[in-house]
Amino acid sequence: MPSCPDSMAGCKTTMKHKRIFIWIIGISVSLISAVFCGLFLITRSGKASLLKNASSGMPQFTDESMQLSPYEEWEEDWIRYQGKVYDYNENILSFLCMGIDVDNVLSEGQQGWDSGQADALFLLVLNPDSRKMSIIAIDRNTMTDVDMYDQDNLFLGTVQAQINLAHGYGDGREGSAENQVKAVSHLMYELPIHGYCAINLPAIYILNDTIGGVDVPILADFTSEYFSFTPGEVVHLDGRLAYFYIRYRDEDVPESARLRLGRQKQYLMAFVEKAKEEFARDITLPVRLFQAAAPSMVTDLTADEVMYLASEAAKYSFSEDDLIILPGVTDTSGEFDEFYVDQDALKQLIIDVFYTEVEGI
């Protein structure tokens, strides 16, 4: 017979504490199980949703030498380039991330300058076959076809203009974001883009602080009368300092937007690595980031899709070589800089990232 304390009251108290302890353990295990099951179901739901909505299109190269030949037994999504045959990888998912230069919450009813320009444009690419993540950075001054709309959202025509202006022709929310996606897709030969996320730039420091900030060595173009940092100095970016670091540029310096793009690339590398570290410690991080950015964000992605993408991206390899800045030249002779993409280099980039070589052809 089990021993009991000297008094019956003491025995009852001990048994009561034991039951409470077991109850607490049971509840804790149930809650933890529920969290993991919930996250698993959310992840599965997100994957199914993304695959269901994935575009079946592919880049449309206009060069006749890259097209199908009626005398060759080719698949529909094959192309020829520089003597080799390539197959378009339909498993790849791509998402356009936009930083909009407005200081308030993105809202409907805006147009033109009030809708904001896309000061930062990054195309996130996930390749499930190679387990590789790539980010393609697009210069805001890249010249391409941009659709214009009037205040009543009536189509006016298409003009050759800086790509970041596309966001201004819309409603300040979904309409603007979708017009920006269209401009980027057109620039890249009608490349399918599976989703988008547009946030106002001040929200950057909110996301930055959610992961605890990042450390970067200061680059030379971030020195001015407003900042006391010296090039090479390692600084912890938190609060609004992160926002200024990725947005500041000296407009009196030629190609200042291009120089800033290098700083944005540096920051993104640091952010991705820090976010992956934090995600390993807290699997709810993607949801917290999503919720933190929600008031200042327009996206066609759902929370479960974001959770799936984050869980996938955390497993993918990513290095500095995987953050690619579109190559080209800047014309600084006019009132505003105009960046012209090197079309041969762009074709090679699209093939390297989105295609696989067909052996034996």
Tab-separated table of N, CA and C in Angstrom, residues 10-73:
chain	number	residue	atom	x	y	z
A	10	GLY	N	-2.872	16.185	4.593
A	10	GLY	CA	-1.650	16.335	3.796
A	10	GLY	C	-1.650	15.390	2.624
A	11	CYS	N	-2.166	14.189	2.813
A	11	CYS	CA	-2.234	13.207	1.731
A	11	CYS	C	-3.155	13.699	0.618
A	12	LYS	N	-4.332	14.224	1.001
A	12	LYS	CA	-5.271	14.735	0.016
A	12	LYS	C	-4.676	15.903	-0.771
A	13	THR	N	-3.923	16.763	-0.050
A	13	THR	CA	-3.295	17.910	-0.720
A	13	THR	C	-2.280	17.452	-1.749
A	14	THR	N	-1.484	16.438	-1.371
A	14	THR	CA	-0.469	15.914	-2.290
A	14	THR	C	-1.112	15.324	-3.536
A	15	MET	N	-2.190	14.524	-3.314
A	15	MET	CA	-2.875	13.915	-4.444
A	15	MET	C	-3.506	14.977	-5.353
A	16	LYS	N	-4.027	16.037	-4.747
A	16	LYS	CA	-4.644	17.124	-5.512
A	16	LYS	C	-3.595	17.819	-6.366
A	17	HIS	N	-2.419	18.104	-5.763
A	17	HIS	CA	-1.333	18.749	-6.513
A	17	HIS	C	-0.872	17.866	-7.667
A	18	LYS	N	-0.853	16.547	-7.406
A	18	LYS	CA	-0.419	15.606	-8.431
A	18	LYS	C	-1.395	15.620	-9.600
A	19	ARG	N	-2.722	15.648	-9.275
A	19	ARG	CA	-3.722	15.675	-10.340
A	19	ARG	C	-3.626	16.966	-11.145
A	20	ILE	N	-3.412	18.080	-10.448
A	20	ILE	CA	-3.276	19.378	-11.127
A	20	ILE	C	-2.060	19.361	-12.056
A	21	PHE	N	-0.954	18.797	-11.566
A	21	PHE	CA	0.280	18.728	-12.359
A	21	PHE	C	0.044	17.908	-13.643
A	22	ILE	N	-0.612	16.748	-13.474
A	22	ILE	CA	-0.903	15.887	-14.625
A	22	ILE	C	-1.840	16.604	-15.591
A	23	TRP	N	-2.818	17.330	-15.035
A	23	TRP	CA	-3.766	18.074	-15.867
A	23	TRP	C	-3.053	19.150	-16.684
A	24	ILE	N	-2.121	19.857	-16.030
A	24	ILE	CA	-1.361	20.908	-16.719
A	24	ILE	C	-0.512	20.313	-17.837
A	25	ILE	N	0.147	19.173	-17.526
A	25	ILE	CA	0.966	18.511	-18.539
A	25	ILE	C	0.098	18.088	-19.726
A	26	GLY	N	-1.071	17.529	-19.413
A	26	GLY	CA	-1.979	17.070	-20.469
A	26	GLY	C	-2.436	18.214	-21.352
A	27	ILE	N	-2.818	19.322	-20.697
A	27	ILE	CA	-3.257	20.489	-21.456
A	27	ILE	C	-2.116	21.020	-22.322
A	28	SER	N	-0.897	21.085	-21.776
A	28	SER	CA	0.263	21.598	-22.513
A	28	SER	C	0.540	20.743	-23.736
A	29	VAL	N	0.528	19.426	-23.547
A	29	VAL	CA	0.779	18.522	-24.673
A	29	VAL	C	-0.302	18.702	-25.736
A	30	SER	N	-1.551	18.841	-25.296
A	30	SER	CA	-2.654	19.012	-26.240
A	30	SER	C	-2.506	20.303	-27.030
A	31	LEU	N	-2.134	21.377	-26.326
A	31	LEU	CA	-1.957	22.660	-26.996
A	31	LEU	C	-0.819	22.611	-28.008
A	32	ILE	N	0.305	22.013	-27.593
A	32	ILE	CA	1.449	21.905	-28.499
A	32	ILE	C	1.078	21.071	-29.720
A	33	SER	N	0.369	19.962	-29.477
A	33	SER	CA	-0.059	19.115	-30.592
A	33	SER	C	-0.993	19.880	-31.523
A	34	ALA	N	-1.901	20.654	-30.917
A	34	ALA	CA	-2.844	21.427	-31.721
A	34	ALA	C	-2.125	22.456	-32.575
A	35	VAL	N	-1.109	23.108	-31.998
A	35	VAL	CA	-0.334	24.112	-32.741
A	35	VAL	C	0.352	23.472	-33.938
A	36	PHE	N	1.038	22.344	-33.699
A	36	PHE	CA	1.756	21.688	-34.784
A	36	PHE	C	0.797	21.137	-35.838
A	37	CYS	N	-0.312	20.570	-35.403
A	37	CYS	CA	-1.301	20.072	-36.360
A	37	CYS	C	-1.884	21.234	-37.170
A	38	GLY	N	-2.162	22.332	-36.479
A	38	GLY	CA	-2.695	23.502	-37.163
A	38	GLY	C	-1.732	24.047	-38.194
A	39	LEU	N	-0.454	24.150	-37.798
A	39	LEU	CA	0.559	24.649	-38.735
A	39	LEU	C	0.723	23.690	-39.909
A	40	PHE	N	0.649	22.389	-39.644
A	40	PHE	CA	0.765	21.399	-40.714
A	40	PHE	C	-0.383	21.544	-41.709
A	41	LEU	N	-1.616	21.696	-41.175
A	41	LEU	CA	-2.777	21.832	-42.049
A	41	LEU	C	-2.720	23.139	-42.825
A	42	ILE	N	-2.278	24.207	-42.148
A	42	ILE	CA	-2.138	25.498	-42.822
A	42	ILE	C	-1.147	25.389	-43.969
A	43	THR	N	-0.002	24.717	-43.693
A	43	THR	CA	1.028	24.558	-44.712
A	43	THR	C	0.510	23.770	-45.907
A	44	ARG	N	-0.203	22.658	-45.625
A	44	ARG	CA	-0.763	21.841	-46.716
A	44	ARG	C	-1.782	22.641	-47.521
A	45	SER	N	-2.607	23.402	-46.830
A	45	SER	CA	-3.622	24.200	-47.501
A	45	SER	C	-2.970	25.248	-48.391
A	46	GLY	N	-1.902	25.877	-47.870
A	46	GLY	CA	-1.194	26.892	-48.642
A	46	GLY	C	-0.574	26.327	-49.892
A	47	LYS	N	0.018	25.153	-49.779
A	47	LYS	CA	0.642	24.507	-50.940
A	47	LYS	C	-0.404	24.204	-52.006
A	48	ALA	N	-1.523	23.616	-51.587
A	48	ALA	CA	-2.577	23.263	-52.540
A	48	ALA	C	-3.123	24.504	-53.238
A	49	SER	N	-3.288	25.576	-52.470
A	49	SER	CA	-3.828	26.813	-53.023
A	49	SER	C	-2.886	27.410	-54.060
A	50	LEU	N	-1.592	27.436	-53.752
A	50	LEU	CA	-0.620	28.005	-54.678
A	50	LEU	C	-0.535	27.197	-55.964
A	51	LEU	N	-0.497	25.879	-55.827
A	51	LEU	CA	-0.397	25.038	-57.011
A	51	LEU	C	-1.654	25.143	-57.872
A	52	LYS	N	-2.806	25.307	-57.213
A	52	LYS	CA	-4.062	25.440	-57.943
A	52	LYS	C	-4.092	26.728	-58.746
A	53	ASN	N	-3.528	27.798	-58.152
A	53	ASN	CA	-3.573	29.105	-58.803
A	53	ASN	C	-2.379	29.376	-59.704
A	54	ALA	N	-1.423	28.452	-59.738
A	54	ALA	CA	-0.211	28.655	-60.529
A	54	ALA	C	-0.555	28.801	-62.009
A	55	SER	N	0.130	29.747	-62.645
A	55	SER	CA	-0.099	29.970	-64.065
A	55	SER	C	0.550	28.860	-64.880
A	56	SER	N	-0.100	28.494	-65.970
A	56	SER	CA	0.460	27.472	-66.849
A	56	SER	C	1.217	28.095	-68.010
A	57	GLY	N	1.410	29.423	-67.973
A	57	GLY	CA	2.102	30.119	-69.040
A	57	GLY	C	3.604	29.910	-68.983
A	58	MET	N	4.305	30.569	-69.882
A	58	MET	CA	5.750	30.486	-69.936
A	58	MET	C	6.255	31.731	-70.655
A	59	PRO	N	7.544	32.059	-70.517
A	59	PRO	CA	8.080	33.233	-71.219
A	59	PRO	C	7.853	33.129	-72.725
A	60	GLN	N	7.619	34.274	-73.340
A	60	GLN	CA	7.361	34.328	-74.780
A	60	GLN	C	8.505	35.071	-75.468
A	61	PHE	N	9.524	34.336	-75.859
A	61	PHE	CA	10.653	34.950	-76.547
A	61	PHE	C	10.263	35.234	-77.996
A	62	THR	N	10.607	36.417	-78.476
A	62	THR	CA	10.221	36.825	-79.833
A	62	THR	C	11.259	36.444	-80.876
A	63	ASP	N	12.448	36.058	-80.444
A	63	ASP	CA	13.509	35.668	-81.365
A	63	ASP	C	13.117	34.364	-82.071
A	64	GLU	N	12.964	34.417	-83.398
A	64	GLU	CA	12.523	33.239	-84.148
A	64	GLU	C	13.491	32.071	-84.013
A	65	SER	N	14.761	32.345	-83.813
A	65	SER	CA	15.742	31.271	-83.700
A	65	SER	C	15.541	30.442	-82.437
A	66	MET	N	14.734	30.964	-81.475
A	66	MET	CA	14.495	30.250	-80.230
A	66	MET	C	13.191	29.456	-80.264
A	67	GLN	N	12.430	29.588	-81.352
A	67	GLN	CA	11.106	28.975	-81.402
A	67	GLN	C	11.155	27.523	-81.869
A	68	LEU	N	10.026	26.870	-81.743
A	68	LEU	CA	9.885	25.484	-82.175
A	68	LEU	C	10.063	25.360	-83.683
A	69	SER	N	10.589	24.245	-84.102
A	69	SER	CA	10.705	23.946	-85.520
A	69	SER	C	9.712	22.840	-85.856
A	70	PRO	N	8.943	22.982	-86.954
A	70	PRO	CA	7.959	21.943	-87.316
A	70	PRO	C	8.612	20.633	-87.729
A	71	TYR	N	9.912	20.669	-87.945
A	71	TYR	CA	10.620	19.461	-88.392
A	71	TYR	C	11.321	18.741	-87.244
A	72	GLU	N	11.151	19.255	-86.035
A	72	GLU	CA	11.780	18.632	-84.876
A	72	GLU	C	10.706	18.199	-83.883
A	73	GLU	N	10.938	17.082	-83.225
A	73	GLU	CA	9.986	16.576	-82.236
A	73	GLU	C	10.282	17.217	-80.883
